XYZ file of C-alpha atoms in Angstrom:
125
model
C -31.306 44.264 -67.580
C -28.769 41.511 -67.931
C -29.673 38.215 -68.031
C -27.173 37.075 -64.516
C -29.252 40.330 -62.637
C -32.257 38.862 -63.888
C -31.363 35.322 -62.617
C -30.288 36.893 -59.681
C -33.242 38.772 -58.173
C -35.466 35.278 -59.408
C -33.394 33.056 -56.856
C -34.831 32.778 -53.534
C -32.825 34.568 -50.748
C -30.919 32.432 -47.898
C -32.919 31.754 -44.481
C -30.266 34.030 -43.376
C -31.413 36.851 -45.637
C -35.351 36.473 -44.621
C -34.076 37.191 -40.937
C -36.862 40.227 -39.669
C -39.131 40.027 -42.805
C -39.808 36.223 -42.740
C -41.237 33.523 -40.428
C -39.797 29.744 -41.501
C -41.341 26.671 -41.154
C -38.192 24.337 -42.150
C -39.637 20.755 -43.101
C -36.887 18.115 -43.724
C -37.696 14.544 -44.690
C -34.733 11.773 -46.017
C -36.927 11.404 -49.003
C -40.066 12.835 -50.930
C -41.911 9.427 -50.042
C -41.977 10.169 -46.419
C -45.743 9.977 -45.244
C -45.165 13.069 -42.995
C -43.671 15.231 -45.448
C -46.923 14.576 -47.094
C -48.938 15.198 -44.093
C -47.306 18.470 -43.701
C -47.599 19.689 -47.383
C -51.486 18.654 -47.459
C -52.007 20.639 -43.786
C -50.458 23.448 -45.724
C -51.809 23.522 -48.946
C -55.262 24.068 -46.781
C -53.510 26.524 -44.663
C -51.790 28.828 -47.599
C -53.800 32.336 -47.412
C -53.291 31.779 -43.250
C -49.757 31.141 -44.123
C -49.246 34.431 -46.524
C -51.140 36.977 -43.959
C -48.248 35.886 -41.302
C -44.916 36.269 -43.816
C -44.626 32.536 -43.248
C -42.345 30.787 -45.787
C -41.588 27.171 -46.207
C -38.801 25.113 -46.775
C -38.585 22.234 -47.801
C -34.983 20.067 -47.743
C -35.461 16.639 -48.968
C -32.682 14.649 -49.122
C -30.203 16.940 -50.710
C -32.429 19.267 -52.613
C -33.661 23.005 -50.694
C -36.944 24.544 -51.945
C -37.855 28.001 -50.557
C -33.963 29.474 -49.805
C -30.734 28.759 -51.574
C -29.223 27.289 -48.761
C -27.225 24.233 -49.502
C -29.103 21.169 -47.787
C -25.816 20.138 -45.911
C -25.683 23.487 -44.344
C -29.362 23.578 -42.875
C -29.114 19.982 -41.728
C -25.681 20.850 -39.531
C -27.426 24.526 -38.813
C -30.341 23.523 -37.198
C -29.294 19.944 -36.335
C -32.073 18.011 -38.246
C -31.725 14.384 -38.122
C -32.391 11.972 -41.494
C -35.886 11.229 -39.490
C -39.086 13.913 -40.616
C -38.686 17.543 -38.364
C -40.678 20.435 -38.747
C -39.013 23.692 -37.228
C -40.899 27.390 -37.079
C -38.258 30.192 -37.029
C -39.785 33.425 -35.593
C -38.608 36.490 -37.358
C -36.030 37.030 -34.866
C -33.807 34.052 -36.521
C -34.681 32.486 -33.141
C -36.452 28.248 -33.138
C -39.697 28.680 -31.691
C -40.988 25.594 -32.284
C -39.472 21.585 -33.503
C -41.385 18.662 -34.063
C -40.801 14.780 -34.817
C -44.747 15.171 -36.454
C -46.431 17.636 -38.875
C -47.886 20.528 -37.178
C -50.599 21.129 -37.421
C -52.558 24.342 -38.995
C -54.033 25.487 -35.649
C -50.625 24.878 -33.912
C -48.901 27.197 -36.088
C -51.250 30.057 -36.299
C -51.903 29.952 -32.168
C -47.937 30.147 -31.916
C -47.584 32.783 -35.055
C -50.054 34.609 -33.458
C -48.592 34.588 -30.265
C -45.380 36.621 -30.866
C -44.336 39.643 -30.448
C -43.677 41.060 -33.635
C -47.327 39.218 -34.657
C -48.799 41.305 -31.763
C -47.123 44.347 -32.439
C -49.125 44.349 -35.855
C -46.194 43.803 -37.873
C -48.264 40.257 -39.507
């Protein structure tokens, strides 16, 4: 396999690109020393199996650097219209916002709304 293919397939796909496979939970913070950005990554470190068994991936933009897609930071900011401040946004599978937040969610607030929709109920996870 050449090496390019191989780098390739190991970057992570676009938010775009997880659209009908994925659920997103964006969480953007103006730097890694924001105290809800840390509330948010403990909530899910606790909440990571839950997480899995509903195709829920995270990503994280902080400051100018994207973990979880290969979106440019720039782009997602204008996209989804996140302001310097902490915001959490869930993105159903559908591409559509289902849920925004000045505050971490919290675990059961993000499984009762997962759980909720109708691609969740339809027993596609």
């Amino acid at each position: 396999m050449p090496i390019f293919l191989a780098v390739a397939l190991a970057a992570s796909p676009t938010i775009a690109q997880m659209k009908w496979e994925r659920r997103v939970l964006i969480v953007s913070a103006s730097t890694a020393g924001d105290p809800a950005l840390a509330e948010q990554r403990r909530i899910l470190v606790g909440w990571k199996i839950h997480a899995a068994a509903r195709d829920l991936t995270v990503v994280e933009i902080v400051g100018d650097t994207v973990r979880g897609a290969s979106d440019p930071a720039s782009a997602l900011r204008r996209k989804y219209h996140l302001p310097a401040s902490f915001t959490a946004i869930l993105i159903g599978k559908d591409g559509g916002e289902k849920l925004r937040s000045a505050k971490p969610f919290p675990a059961a607030t993000l499984e009762a709304t997962i759980d909720a929709m109708p691609m969740r109920q339809a027993g596609h996870r």
